[in-house]
C-alpha atoms as an extended CHARMM CRD file, in Angstrom:
* protein
*
       152  EXT
         1         1  UNK       CA              1.0950000000        7.0420000000       -5.7380000000  PROA      1               0.0000000000
         2         2  UNK       CA             -0.2860000000        4.9020000000       -2.9430000000  PROA      2               0.0000000000
         3         3  UNK       CA             -2.2280000000        7.0090000000       -0.4230000000  PROA      3               0.0000000000
         4         4  UNK       CA             -1.8040000000        5.6180000000        3.0900000000  PROA      4               0.0000000000
         5         5  UNK       CA             -3.5720000000        6.7790000000        6.2420000000  PROA      5               0.0000000000
         6         6  UNK       CA             -2.4490000000        6.1500000000        9.8030000000  PROA      6               0.0000000000
         7         7  UNK       CA             -5.2260000000        6.7020000000       12.3260000000  PROA      7               0.0000000000
         8         8  UNK       CA             -4.3800000000        6.6240000000       16.0360000000  PROA      8               0.0000000000
         9         9  UNK       CA             -5.4730000000        8.9720000000       18.8020000000  PROA      9               0.0000000000
        10        10  UNK       CA             -1.9630000000        8.8360000000       20.3210000000  PROA      10              0.0000000000
        11        11  UNK       CA              0.0140000000       11.3280000000       18.2560000000  PROA      11              0.0000000000
        12        12  UNK       CA              3.4840000000        9.9850000000       19.1110000000  PROA      12              0.0000000000
        13        13  UNK       CA              2.5100000000        6.4300000000       18.1380000000  PROA      13              0.0000000000
        14        14  UNK       CA              0.8310000000        7.6270000000       14.9370000000  PROA      14              0.0000000000
        15        15  UNK       CA              3.9090000000        9.5960000000       13.8680000000  PROA      15              0.0000000000
        16        16  UNK       CA              6.2640000000        6.7050000000       14.6740000000  PROA      16              0.0000000000
        17        17  UNK       CA              4.1260000000        4.3110000000       12.6680000000  PROA      17              0.0000000000
        18        18  UNK       CA              3.9830000000        6.8080000000        9.8000000000  PROA      18              0.0000000000
        19        19  UNK       CA              7.7870000000        7.1730000000        9.8030000000  PROA      19              0.0000000000
        20        20  UNK       CA              8.2370000000        3.3810000000        9.8070000000  PROA      20              0.0000000000
        21        21  UNK       CA              5.8210000000        3.0200000000        6.9100000000  PROA      21              0.0000000000
        22        22  UNK       CA              7.5850000000        5.7290000000        4.8880000000  PROA      22              0.0000000000
        23        23  UNK       CA             10.8400000000        3.8310000000        5.2900000000  PROA      23              0.0000000000
        24        24  UNK       CA              9.2880000000        0.4600000000        4.3920000000  PROA      24              0.0000000000
        25        25  UNK       CA              7.5490000000        1.7370000000        1.2790000000  PROA      25              0.0000000000
        26        26  UNK       CA             10.7350000000        3.5090000000        0.1620000000  PROA      26              0.0000000000
        27        27  UNK       CA             12.7250000000        0.2720000000        0.6300000000  PROA      27              0.0000000000
        28        28  UNK       CA             10.2390000000       -1.4670000000       -1.6750000000  PROA      28              0.0000000000
        29        29  UNK       CA             10.3380000000        1.2940000000       -4.2810000000  PROA      29              0.0000000000
        30        30  UNK       CA              6.6860000000        2.1740000000       -3.6740000000  PROA      30              0.0000000000
        31        31  UNK       CA              5.7460000000        5.8300000000       -4.0330000000  PROA      31              0.0000000000
        32        32  UNK       CA              3.5230000000        6.3080000000       -0.9880000000  PROA      32              0.0000000000
        33        33  UNK       CA              2.1400000000        9.3930000000        0.6650000000  PROA      33              0.0000000000
        34        34  UNK       CA              1.4750000000        8.9650000000        4.3860000000  PROA      34              0.0000000000
        35        35  UNK       CA             -1.2180000000       11.0100000000        6.1400000000  PROA      35              0.0000000000
        36        36  UNK       CA             -1.6400000000       11.0210000000        9.9180000000  PROA      36              0.0000000000
        37        37  UNK       CA             -5.1210000000       11.2360000000       11.4420000000  PROA      37              0.0000000000
        38        38  UNK       CA             -5.6500000000       11.5670000000       15.1990000000  PROA      38              0.0000000000
        39        39  UNK       CA             -9.3180000000       10.5780000000       15.1050000000  PROA      39              0.0000000000
        40        40  UNK       CA            -11.6860000000        8.4610000000       13.0810000000  PROA      40              0.0000000000
        41        41  UNK       CA            -13.6710000000       11.5760000000       12.2300000000  PROA      41              0.0000000000
        42        42  UNK       CA            -10.6370000000       13.2290000000       10.6080000000  PROA      42              0.0000000000
        43        43  UNK       CA             -9.7950000000       10.0770000000        8.6660000000  PROA      43              0.0000000000
        44        44  UNK       CA            -13.3290000000        9.8370000000        7.3050000000  PROA      44              0.0000000000
        45        45  UNK       CA            -13.0590000000       13.3810000000        5.9290000000  PROA      45              0.0000000000
        46        46  UNK       CA            -10.4200000000       12.0340000000        3.4930000000  PROA      46              0.0000000000
        47        47  UNK       CA            -11.7820000000        8.4840000000        3.1170000000  PROA      47              0.0000000000
        48        48  UNK       CA            -12.2610000000        8.6080000000       -0.6460000000  PROA      48              0.0000000000
        49        49  UNK       CA             -8.5910000000        9.4850000000       -1.2140000000  PROA      49              0.0000000000
        50        50  UNK       CA             -7.0640000000        6.5520000000        0.6840000000  PROA      50              0.0000000000
        51        51  UNK       CA             -5.8060000000        3.2310000000       -0.6850000000  PROA      51              0.0000000000
        52        52  UNK       CA             -4.6060000000        1.7620000000        2.6130000000  PROA      52              0.0000000000
        53        53  UNK       CA             -5.3310000000        2.5790000000        6.2510000000  PROA      53              0.0000000000
        54        54  UNK       CA             -3.6070000000        1.5040000000        9.4540000000  PROA      54              0.0000000000
        55        55  UNK       CA             -6.4120000000        1.8840000000       11.9760000000  PROA      55              0.0000000000
        56        56  UNK       CA             -6.1530000000        1.7950000000       15.7700000000  PROA      56              0.0000000000
        57        57  UNK       CA             -9.0680000000       -0.0640000000       17.3430000000  PROA      57              0.0000000000
        58        58  UNK       CA             -9.2690000000        1.6920000000       20.7090000000  PROA      58              0.0000000000
        59        59  UNK       CA             -9.9710000000        5.3850000000       20.1530000000  PROA      59              0.0000000000
        60        60  UNK       CA            -12.3720000000        7.7180000000       21.9600000000  PROA      60              0.0000000000
        61        61  UNK       CA            -15.6580000000        8.8960000000       20.4240000000  PROA      61              0.0000000000
        62        62  UNK       CA            -15.4000000000        6.8930000000       17.1980000000  PROA      62              0.0000000000
        63        63  UNK       CA            -13.4410000000        3.6900000000       17.7060000000  PROA      63              0.0000000000
        64        64  UNK       CA            -11.5430000000        1.8810000000       14.9670000000  PROA      64              0.0000000000
        65        65  UNK       CA            -14.2700000000       -0.6560000000       14.2790000000  PROA      65              0.0000000000
        66        66  UNK       CA            -16.9530000000        1.9820000000       13.7380000000  PROA      66              0.0000000000
        67        67  UNK       CA            -14.5000000000        4.1060000000       11.7390000000  PROA      67              0.0000000000
        68        68  UNK       CA            -13.7020000000        1.0430000000        9.6100000000  PROA      68              0.0000000000
        69        69  UNK       CA            -17.4020000000        0.3930000000        8.9450000000  PROA      69              0.0000000000
        70        70  UNK       CA            -17.9270000000        3.9690000000        7.7910000000  PROA      70              0.0000000000
        71        71  UNK       CA            -14.7230000000        3.9210000000        5.7550000000  PROA      71              0.0000000000
        72        72  UNK       CA            -15.8580000000        0.7340000000        4.0120000000  PROA      72              0.0000000000
        73        73  UNK       CA            -19.1330000000        2.4680000000        2.9820000000  PROA      73              0.0000000000
        74        74  UNK       CA            -17.3090000000        5.4870000000        1.5570000000  PROA      74              0.0000000000
        75        75  UNK       CA            -14.3650000000        3.6530000000        0.0110000000  PROA      75              0.0000000000
        76        76  UNK       CA            -14.9400000000       -0.1070000000       -0.3840000000  PROA      76              0.0000000000
        77        77  UNK       CA            -11.5730000000       -0.6210000000       -2.1430000000  PROA      77              0.0000000000
        78        78  UNK       CA             -9.4730000000        0.7750000000        0.7000000000  PROA      78              0.0000000000
        79        79  UNK       CA             -7.3470000000       -1.9020000000        2.4050000000  PROA      79              0.0000000000
        80        80  UNK       CA             -7.5360000000       -1.8370000000        6.1980000000  PROA      80              0.0000000000
        81        81  UNK       CA             -4.9040000000       -3.0290000000        8.6650000000  PROA      81              0.0000000000
        82        82  UNK       CA             -6.0900000000       -2.9810000000       12.2740000000  PROA      82              0.0000000000
        83        83  UNK       CA             -3.5760000000       -1.9460000000       14.9400000000  PROA      83              0.0000000000
        84        84  UNK       CA             -4.1260000000       -2.5170000000       18.6510000000  PROA      84              0.0000000000
        85        85  UNK       CA             -2.5810000000       -3.5020000000       21.9680000000  PROA      85              0.0000000000
        86        86  UNK       CA             -5.9170000000       -5.0790000000       22.8580000000  PROA      86              0.0000000000
        87        87  UNK       CA             -5.5500000000       -8.4830000000       21.2300000000  PROA      87              0.0000000000
        88        88  UNK       CA             -8.9800000000       -9.5500000000       22.4930000000  PROA      88              0.0000000000
        89        89  UNK       CA            -10.5280000000       -6.9070000000       20.1900000000  PROA      89              0.0000000000
        90        90  UNK       CA             -8.6310000000       -7.9580000000       17.0690000000  PROA      90              0.0000000000
        91        91  UNK       CA            -11.4360000000      -10.2600000000       15.9100000000  PROA      91              0.0000000000
        92        92  UNK       CA            -13.6430000000       -7.1870000000       15.5610000000  PROA      92              0.0000000000
        93        93  UNK       CA            -11.5320000000       -6.2610000000       12.5530000000  PROA      93              0.0000000000
        94        94  UNK       CA            -13.2430000000       -9.0070000000       10.5740000000  PROA      94              0.0000000000
        95        95  UNK       CA            -16.4270000000       -6.9180000000       10.7060000000  PROA      95              0.0000000000
        96        96  UNK       CA            -14.7430000000       -4.2780000000        8.5300000000  PROA      96              0.0000000000
        97        97  UNK       CA            -12.8420000000       -6.7170000000        6.3210000000  PROA      97              0.0000000000
        98        98  UNK       CA             -9.4020000000       -5.9580000000        7.7230000000  PROA      98              0.0000000000
        99        99  UNK       CA             -6.6640000000       -7.6370000000        5.7020000000  PROA      99              0.0000000000
       100       100  UNK       CA             -4.1190000000       -7.7940000000        8.5060000000  PROA      100             0.0000000000
       101       101  UNK       CA             -3.6830000000       -7.1400000000       12.2120000000  PROA      101             0.0000000000
       102       102  UNK       CA             -0.6530000000       -5.5660000000       13.8710000000  PROA      102             0.0000000000
       103       103  UNK       CA             -0.2040000000       -5.6040000000       17.6420000000  PROA      103             0.0000000000
       104       104  UNK       CA              1.1230000000       -2.7500000000       19.7590000000  PROA      104             0.0000000000
       105       105  UNK       CA              3.8480000000       -2.1170000000       20.5460000000  PROA      105             0.0000000000
       106       106  UNK       CA              4.4780000000       -2.4270000000       16.8320000000  PROA      106             0.0000000000
       107       107  UNK       CA              7.3490000000       -4.7280000000       15.9420000000  PROA      107             0.0000000000
       108       108  UNK       CA              9.0420000000       -3.9360000000       12.6450000000  PROA      108             0.0000000000
       109       109  UNK       CA              8.9320000000       -7.5140000000       11.3890000000  PROA      109             0.0000000000
       110       110  UNK       CA              5.1760000000       -7.7480000000       11.9790000000  PROA      110             0.0000000000
       111       111  UNK       CA              4.6370000000       -4.3900000000       10.2780000000  PROA      111             0.0000000000
       112       112  UNK       CA              6.8510000000       -5.4220000000        7.3570000000  PROA      112             0.0000000000
       113       113  UNK       CA              4.8060000000       -8.6150000000        6.9500000000  PROA      113             0.0000000000
       114       114  UNK       CA              1.5430000000       -6.6510000000        6.9400000000  PROA      114             0.0000000000
       115       115  UNK       CA              2.8580000000       -4.1620000000        4.3630000000  PROA      115             0.0000000000
       116       116  UNK       CA              4.1060000000       -6.9450000000        2.0980000000  PROA      116             0.0000000000
       117       117  UNK       CA              0.8380000000       -8.8550000000        2.3780000000  PROA      117             0.0000000000
       118       118  UNK       CA             -1.2830000000       -5.8270000000        1.5230000000  PROA      118             0.0000000000
       119       119  UNK       CA              0.9340000000       -4.8980000000       -1.4250000000  PROA      119             0.0000000000
       120       120  UNK       CA              0.6660000000       -8.4230000000       -2.7980000000  PROA      120             0.0000000000
       121       121  UNK       CA             -3.1260000000       -8.5680000000       -2.5650000000  PROA      121             0.0000000000
       122       122  UNK       CA             -3.7640000000       -5.0470000000       -3.8370000000  PROA      122             0.0000000000
       123       123  UNK       CA             -3.3050000000       -5.4840000000       -7.5850000000  PROA      123             0.0000000000
       124       124  UNK       CA             -3.9460000000       -2.5530000000       -9.8370000000  PROA      124             0.0000000000
       125       125  UNK       CA             -2.9530000000        0.1860000000       -7.3890000000  PROA      125             0.0000000000
       126       126  UNK       CA              0.0850000000        1.1510000000       -9.4720000000  PROA      126             0.0000000000
       127       127  UNK       CA             -0.2080000000        4.5160000000      -11.2020000000  PROA      127             0.0000000000
       128       128  UNK       CA              0.3010000000        4.7270000000      -14.9280000000  PROA      128             0.0000000000
       129       129  UNK       CA              0.5860000000        7.8220000000      -17.0930000000  PROA      129             0.0000000000
       130       130  UNK       CA             -1.8690000000        8.2860000000      -19.9540000000  PROA      130             0.0000000000
       131       131  UNK       CA             -2.0990000000       11.0880000000      -22.4590000000  PROA      131             0.0000000000
       132       132  UNK       CA             -5.2510000000       12.6410000000      -23.8500000000  PROA      132             0.0000000000
       133       133  UNK       CA             -4.7530000000       15.4220000000      -26.4110000000  PROA      133             0.0000000000
       134       134  UNK       CA             -1.0900000000       15.6010000000      -25.3650000000  PROA      134             0.0000000000
       135       135  UNK       CA             -2.0220000000       16.2240000000      -21.7090000000  PROA      135             0.0000000000
       136       136  UNK       CA             -0.6940000000       13.6890000000      -19.1880000000  PROA      136             0.0000000000
       137       137  UNK       CA             -2.9900000000       12.0460000000      -16.6170000000  PROA      137             0.0000000000
       138       138  UNK       CA             -2.0140000000        9.7650000000      -13.7170000000  PROA      138             0.0000000000
       139       139  UNK       CA             -4.4910000000        6.9120000000      -13.2660000000  PROA      139             0.0000000000
       140       140  UNK       CA             -4.4610000000        3.8130000000      -11.0630000000  PROA      140             0.0000000000
       141       141  UNK       CA             -4.6670000000        0.6620000000      -13.1380000000  PROA      141             0.0000000000
       142       142  UNK       CA             -7.7330000000       -0.5760000000      -11.2580000000  PROA      142             0.0000000000
       143       143  UNK       CA             -9.6260000000        2.5880000000      -12.2760000000  PROA      143             0.0000000000
       144       144  UNK       CA             -9.4080000000        1.8040000000      -15.9950000000  PROA      144             0.0000000000
       145       145  UNK       CA            -12.4630000000        0.1220000000      -17.5090000000  PROA      145             0.0000000000
       146       146  UNK       CA            -11.5620000000        0.5510000000      -21.1650000000  PROA      146             0.0000000000
       147       147  UNK       CA             -8.5430000000        1.9570000000      -22.9330000000  PROA      147             0.0000000000
       148       148  UNK       CA             -7.9040000000        2.4970000000      -26.6180000000  PROA      148             0.0000000000
       149       149  UNK       CA             -4.6350000000        3.7600000000      -28.1170000000  PROA      149             0.0000000000
       150       150  UNK       CA             -4.2160000000        5.9030000000      -31.2270000000  PROA      150             0.0000000000
       151       151  UNK       CA             -0.9240000000        6.8510000000      -32.8670000000  PROA      151             0.0000000000
       152       152  UNK       CA              1.2130000000        5.7440000000      -29.9920000000  PROA      152             0.0000000000
């Protein structure tokens, strides 16, 4: 499962974006769980669990750029897509290694393009099922360093 975070201090916008992402991932056959965070602080509490984050730049207290920097320290493999109505701040996303930028109000075609681009450049995020002593384990491909098979 792909763990996706949407972080925006405006609850209505965050929920709309989350609903759009659910639909887009479902259309692509990607099993994705979407979590909504209304502040950078809340997102950082779950940073290690996330594979992809849609991060608003302009938020009070801890803005998207600072949140992105801290996220990158805690989870360097997490893909970041910056979201903002303030196009003049989009370049700040390069500081945190953002893979894409989406402008507000969010247009579905632009969001679709960002989702497709991140899915294409995020190899190894697919979950596979492994068994150890007849007990199943779900593991992302990019977490496997070495694998050896016996009797199967």
